[in-house]
Coordinates of C-alpha atoms in Angstrom, one line a residue:
M108 CA 85.0 32.5 119.8
T109 CA 85.2 32.1 116.0
D110 CA 85.7 35.1 113.9
P111 CA 82.7 37.0 112.5
A112 CA 84.7 37.9 109.6
A113 CA 85.9 34.4 109.0
Q114 CA 81.9 32.8 108.9
V115 CA 81.7 31.2 105.7
R116 CA 79.8 33.1 103.5
P117 CA 77.3 31.4 101.2
P118 CA 78.4 31.5 97.1
Q119 CA 76.5 34.3 95.6
D120 CA 76.2 34.6 92.0
P121 CA 78.3 37.3 90.5
V122 CA 75.7 38.8 88.2
D123 CA 73.7 39.8 90.7
L124 CA 76.0 41.5 92.7
Q125 CA 77.2 43.6 90.4
V126 CA 74.3 44.9 88.1
E127 CA 71.0 45.8 89.8
S128 CA 68.1 47.0 87.7
S129 CA 65.6 46.4 90.3
K130 CA 65.1 49.8 91.3
R131 CA 63.2 51.5 88.9
T132 CA 62.7 55.2 88.9
G133 CA 59.1 56.3 88.2
D134 CA 60.6 58.7 84.9
G135 CA 60.1 55.7 82.3
P136 CA 61.3 52.3 81.7
S137 CA 64.3 50.5 82.3
H138 CA 67.1 50.0 80.5
T139 CA 66.5 46.7 79.5
E140 CA 63.2 47.5 79.0
Q141 CA 64.9 50.2 76.0
L142 CA 66.7 47.7 74.6
E143 CA 64.7 45.4 72.1
P144 CA 65.4 41.8 71.2
D145 CA 66.4 42.8 67.5
R146 CA 68.5 45.7 68.7
A147 CA 70.6 43.4 71.7
R148 CA 70.9 40.7 68.3
R149 CA 72.5 43.2 66.4
I150 CA 74.9 44.1 69.3
L151 CA 75.8 41.2 70.2
T152 CA 76.6 40.0 67.0
R153 CA 79.0 43.2 66.3
L154 CA 80.3 42.7 69.7
L155 CA 81.4 38.7 68.4
R156 CA 82.6 40.1 64.8
V157 CA 84.9 41.8 66.4
A158 CA 86.0 40.2 69.2
Y159 CA 86.6 36.8 67.5
P160 CA 87.9 38.5 64.4
H161 CA 87.6 35.9 61.1
E162 CA 87.5 37.9 57.3
T163 CA 86.7 34.8 56.3
F164 CA 83.6 34.2 58.2
P165 CA 80.0 35.0 56.6
Q166 CA 77.5 36.4 59.1
G167 CA 75.6 33.6 60.0
P168 CA 77.6 32.1 62.5
Y169 CA 77.7 35.2 64.6
E170 CA 74.7 35.2 64.6
R171 CA 73.9 31.4 65.6
T172 CA 76.6 31.9 68.3
A173 CA 74.2 35.5 69.9
D174 CA 71.6 33.4 69.5
T175 CA 72.8 30.6 71.3
I176 CA 74.0 33.6 73.9
L177 CA 70.9 35.1 73.8
A178 CA 69.0 32.1 74.7
A179 CA 71.1 30.8 77.6
A180 CA 70.7 34.2 79.1
A181 CA 66.8 33.8 79.1
D182 CA 66.8 31.1 81.0
D183 CA 67.9 32.9 84.0
E184 CA 66.8 35.9 85.0
G185 CA 70.0 37.6 86.3
D186 CA 71.9 36.9 83.2
H187 CA 69.4 38.5 80.8
R188 CA 69.5 41.4 83.0
A189 CA 72.8 41.9 82.9
L190 CA 73.4 40.7 79.4
L191 CA 70.8 44.1 78.8
L192 CA 72.4 46.3 80.6
G193 CA 76.2 45.3 79.0
L194 CA 74.8 45.2 75.6
R195 CA 72.9 49.0 77.0
G196 CA 75.7 49.8 78.0
L197 CA 78.3 49.3 75.5
D198 CA 75.7 50.6 72.8
T199 CA 75.5 54.3 75.1
S200 CA 79.4 54.2 75.3
A201 CA 78.9 54.4 71.7
Q202 CA 77.3 57.3 71.1
G203 CA 73.9 55.1 71.0
D204 CA 75.6 52.9 67.7
F205 CA 77.5 50.3 68.7
A206 CA 76.4 47.9 65.9
G207 CA 77.6 51.0 63.3
A208 CA 81.1 51.7 65.4
D209 CA 84.0 50.8 63.6
L210 CA 86.4 48.7 64.5
E211 CA 89.0 50.7 66.5
E212 CA 86.3 52.3 68.6
A213 CA 84.6 48.8 68.8
E214 CA 87.7 47.2 69.6
A215 CA 88.6 50.0 72.7
L216 CA 85.1 49.6 74.0
L217 CA 85.6 45.7 74.8
R218 CA 88.8 46.2 75.9
N219 CA 86.6 48.3 78.7
V220 CA 84.3 46.0 79.5
G221 CA 86.9 42.6 79.2
D222 CA 87.0 41.6 83.1
D223 CA 82.8 42.8 83.6
V224 CA 80.9 39.6 84.2
F225 CA 78.4 40.4 81.6
F226 CA 81.5 40.0 78.9
R227 CA 82.9 36.9 80.7
R228 CA 79.8 35.3 80.4
I229 CA 79.7 36.3 76.2
R230 CA 83.0 35.1 76.1
S231 CA 82.4 31.4 77.9
T232 CA 79.4 30.6 75.2
A233 CA 81.3 32.4 72.4
V234 CA 84.2 30.7 72.1
V235 CA 82.2 27.5 72.1
A236 CA 79.4 27.9 70.2
L237 CA 81.3 30.3 66.9
Y238 CA 84.1 27.3 66.9
D239 CA 81.2 24.0 66.8
D240 CA 79.1 25.4 64.2
A241 CA 80.0 23.1 60.8
E242 CA 80.6 26.3 58.5
V243 CA 83.1 27.7 61.2
W244 CA 84.4 24.1 60.5
E245 CA 84.3 24.0 57.0
L246 CA 85.8 27.5 56.9
L247 CA 88.4 26.5 58.8
G248 CA 89.2 23.6 57.1
Y249 CA 88.7 20.8 60.6
E250 CA 87.3 17.9 59.2
G251 CA 84.6 16.9 62.4
A252 CA 84.9 14.1 64.4
S253 CA 87.2 11.2 63.9
F254 CA 85.6 8.3 65.0
D255 CA 82.6 7.5 63.3
Q256 CA 85.3 8.2 60.3
G257 CA 87.6 5.3 61.0
G258 CA 90.1 7.6 62.8
Y259 CA 92.9 10.2 61.5
L260 CA 95.7 7.3 61.6
H261 CA 93.9 7.1 57.4
R262 CA 92.2 10.6 56.3
G263 CA 96.0 12.6 56.5
F264 CA 97.2 12.5 60.5
D265 CA 100.4 11.0 58.6
D266 CA 99.7 13.7 55.5
L267 CA 102.8 16.3 56.8
D268 CA 103.8 17.9 54.3
W269 CA 105.5 21.1 55.8
L270 CA 107.8 18.7 57.6
P271 CA 111.3 17.2 56.5
A272 CA 111.2 13.5 55.0
A273 CA 112.2 11.3 57.6
R274 CA 115.4 10.0 57.9
I275 CA 115.1 6.3 58.7
E276 CA 117.7 4.2 58.7
E277 CA 118.3 0.6 58.7
Y278 CA 121.4 -1.1 60.9
D279 CA 122.6 -3.4 59.1
E280 CA 126.2 -4.2 61.1
S281 CA 126.1 -6.5 64.1
P282 CA 124.4 -6.0 66.9
R283 CA 125.8 -4.0 69.5
V284 CA 126.9 -4.9 72.8
E285 CA 124.5 -2.8 75.4
T286 CA 121.8 -4.0 72.6
V287 CA 122.6 -7.7 73.3
P288 CA 121.9 -10.1 76.5
E289 CA 124.4 -10.3 78.7
Q290 CA 125.4 -14.3 77.9
E291 CA 125.2 -13.9 74.4
A292 CA 127.9 -11.2 74.4
R293 CA 129.5 -13.7 76.4
S294 CA 129.6 -16.1 73.8

């Protein structure tokens, strides 16, 4: 007889396990319907700027990353619902204005949601989308892929001016016994 606790359960989407928004109360629209798309984008853009702080980055890469996250979430109803509820929760925690919260308060709020499913989903998309932006590459000094430009070898790969000069010396003496084949050493 098998132990019922040992039975394998089918995988479940963790977003749907943590966020149940299908139950509606009769007292008005759900939290997800209250968060307008422009507001969600502003909150998400602020979240990204706080989570990935770069003083030299303009707003554009953060906005494009927010758009990528919103588009990815729109493909799945559970992800979309979780994202909007998470953003709404951040906004509510910041007295209704996460986008306008000071840096210290915004960082503290993000630390509180760092392990939440909605934030992990944002992080997994944002780290790729933000740093794969051509404008960010330019700001960071990354020239992009090298294959189509002949590789890195002749494009500054060996230009390491921060290392001391190599001390390469030729050995002009007679060969050392250890490096000469055994027969040559006997003769």
